Structures are given as structure tokens and as C-alpha cells.
Short mmCIF file of C-alpha atoms in Angstrom, two decimals:
data_model
loop_
_atom_site.label_atom_id
_atom_site.label_comp_id
_atom_site.label_asym_id
_atom_site.label_seq_id
_atom_site.Cartn_x
_atom_site.Cartn_y
_atom_site.Cartn_z
CA MET A 1 5.96 15.12 -19.78
CA VAL A 2 7.46 12.85 -17.11
CA LYS A 3 10.49 15.12 -16.75
CA ARG A 4 8.23 18.19 -16.32
CA LYS A 5 6.02 16.40 -13.78
CA SER A 6 9.08 15.21 -11.83
CA LEU A 7 10.53 18.72 -11.78
CA ALA A 8 7.18 20.09 -10.59
CA ALA A 9 7.14 17.50 -7.78
CA PHE A 10 10.71 18.35 -6.74
CA LEU A 11 10.04 22.10 -6.73
CA LEU A 12 6.83 21.58 -4.77
CA LEU A 13 8.65 19.55 -2.10
CA MET A 14 11.36 22.23 -1.83
CA ILE A 15 8.62 24.78 -1.10
CA THR A 16 6.12 22.84 1.00
CA VAL A 17 8.39 20.94 3.40
CA PRO A 18 9.98 24.11 4.84
CA VAL A 19 6.66 25.98 4.92
CA TYR A 20 4.72 23.24 6.71
CA SER A 21 7.65 22.54 9.04
CA LEU A 22 7.97 26.18 10.06
CA ILE A 23 4.26 26.70 10.75
CA SER A 24 4.02 23.54 12.87
CA GLU A 25 4.37 23.73 16.62
CA GLY A 26 7.08 21.70 18.32
CA PRO A 27 10.65 20.67 17.55
CA LEU A 28 11.53 21.64 13.99
CA SER A 29 13.61 18.53 13.28
CA THR A 30 10.66 16.25 14.08
CA TYR A 31 8.36 18.10 11.72
CA VAL A 32 10.88 18.36 8.90
CA ARG A 33 11.33 14.60 8.96
CA PHE A 34 7.58 13.98 9.14
CA PHE A 35 6.78 16.36 6.29
CA VAL A 36 9.59 15.02 4.11
CA TYR A 37 8.11 11.52 4.39
CA ALA A 38 4.43 12.47 4.27
CA LEU A 39 4.68 15.03 1.50
CA SER A 40 7.07 12.89 -0.54
CA PHE A 41 4.57 10.03 -0.47
CA ALA A 42 1.65 12.32 -1.31
CA VAL A 43 3.52 14.12 -4.09
CA LEU A 44 4.78 10.84 -5.57
CA CYS A 45 1.25 9.41 -5.67
CA GLY A 46 -0.12 12.70 -6.97
CA THR A 47 2.55 12.92 -9.67
CA LEU A 48 1.78 9.43 -10.91
CA LEU A 49 -1.92 10.24 -10.96
CA SER A 50 -1.21 13.55 -12.70
CA ILE A 51 0.64 11.72 -15.46
CA GLY A 52 -2.37 9.44 -15.83
CA LEU A 53 -4.76 12.40 -15.86
CA GLU A 54 -2.77 14.15 -18.56
CA ALA A 55 -2.81 11.00 -20.70
CA LEU A 56 -6.58 10.69 -20.18
CA ILE A 57 -7.16 14.34 -21.08
CA LYS A 58 -5.11 13.97 -24.27
CA LYS A 59 -7.04 10.81 -25.15
CA LEU A 60 -10.33 12.69 -24.70
CA GLY A 61 -9.04 15.36 -27.07
CA SER A 62 -9.49 18.10 -24.52
CA ASN A 63 -6.76 20.25 -23.09
CA SER A 64 -8.78 22.84 -21.18
CA PHE A 65 -7.30 24.53 -18.15
CA PRO A 66 -10.50 24.24 -16.03
CA LEU A 67 -10.81 20.51 -16.72
CA ARG A 68 -7.19 19.87 -15.69
CA LEU A 69 -7.67 21.95 -12.53
CA ILE A 70 -10.89 20.17 -11.54
CA LEU A 71 -9.36 16.75 -12.15
CA HIS A 72 -6.28 17.59 -10.05
CA ILE A 73 -8.40 18.87 -7.17
CA GLY A 74 -10.72 15.85 -7.39
CA THR A 75 -7.76 13.49 -7.45
CA ALA A 76 -6.25 15.13 -4.37
CA LEU A 77 -9.51 14.75 -2.47
CA LEU A 78 -9.93 11.12 -3.55
CA LEU A 79 -6.31 10.29 -2.73
CA THR A 80 -6.75 11.82 0.71
CA ALA A 81 -9.98 9.88 1.23
CA ALA A 82 -8.19 6.65 0.33
CA PHE A 83 -5.47 7.07 2.97
CA VAL A 84 -7.04 9.19 5.73
CA THR A 85 -9.72 7.87 8.05
CA ASN A 86 -9.72 10.49 10.82
CA ASN A 87 -9.89 14.27 10.35
CA TYR A 88 -10.42 13.99 6.60
CA ILE A 89 -11.73 17.54 6.15
CA THR A 90 -8.88 19.08 8.14
CA ILE A 91 -6.19 17.17 6.27
CA ALA A 92 -7.86 17.77 2.91
CA MET A 93 -8.19 21.53 3.46
CA TYR A 94 -4.81 22.20 5.08
CA PHE A 95 -2.62 19.72 3.19
CA ALA A 96 -4.16 17.99 0.18
CA LEU A 97 -5.77 20.96 -1.53
CA PRO A 98 -2.89 23.43 -1.05
CA VAL A 99 -0.35 20.83 -2.16
CA ALA A 100 -2.45 19.82 -5.18
CA LEU A 101 -2.99 23.44 -6.17
CA GLY A 102 0.71 24.20 -5.69
CA TYR A 103 1.64 21.23 -7.86
CA PHE A 104 -0.87 22.27 -10.50
CA VAL A 105 0.38 25.87 -10.61
CA ILE A 106 4.04 24.79 -10.83
CA ASP A 107 3.26 22.20 -13.51
CA GLU A 108 1.23 24.69 -15.55
CA GLY A 109 4.05 27.23 -15.28
CA LEU A 110 6.51 24.64 -16.53
CA ARG A 111 4.11 23.65 -19.32
CA VAL A 112 3.79 27.26 -20.52
CA ARG A 113 7.54 27.79 -20.25
CA SER A 114 8.29 24.65 -22.27
CA LYS A 115 5.86 25.73 -25.01
CA ARG A 116 7.51 29.15 -25.23
CA LEU A 117 10.99 27.65 -25.46
CA GLY A 118 10.00 25.38 -28.24
#
């Protein structure tokens, strides 16, 4: 599980850093550096929380897709609320939710792939 979650985090960073850097206005090098740091921190925290969520879901005996999705979205919003004091809605809608959903989709894809392979 940890290997899959780490791979999901790495793939997500390889996708989101260039995308957010390219859509930002201003010098590209400044934004790349900013997004590498900011997204790395967010994805690291989110990955650790995702590992905890998966353990909790297994302990509850439930493995439903909607429950995992809701918990990942809720965690992203709570994590954002813990670290962001200004412009919470903007940051949550443009960064936290898309990144959390991207992580969730990549992780679910890796989960399905690992089940198919054995």
C-alpha cells in the first residue's frame, strides 16, 4: 500500500507541477519552484493522511469507492483549512480539490491495476 501511495504521489507531482506552473502568470522558473515546494508539501501530507484513511476504512470493514472518495475530498478540505487563513475557498477550489481528486484517481487506477496483476 505504501509503495502504491508513494507512486501515486510521485505521478501526481509530475503532472500537477508543470500544469500549475504553465497556467500561472509571471516568470516560469519562479512558479515551478513555488509549486514544487507547495505541492510536494501538500501531497506528502495528503499521502500520509491517505494511508491513514485506507487503514481506517479497512478497520471499519468497508471498502466502498464513494466512501474513499468522500474521505479524500474531506481530508483535502480540512488540510487546507488547517494551513490556509486567507482565500480559503479560492485555494481549496483551485488547488486542494483538483490535487486531491487527481491523487485519488491515480491511486484508484494503481489499485485496480495491482489487483489485475495479482
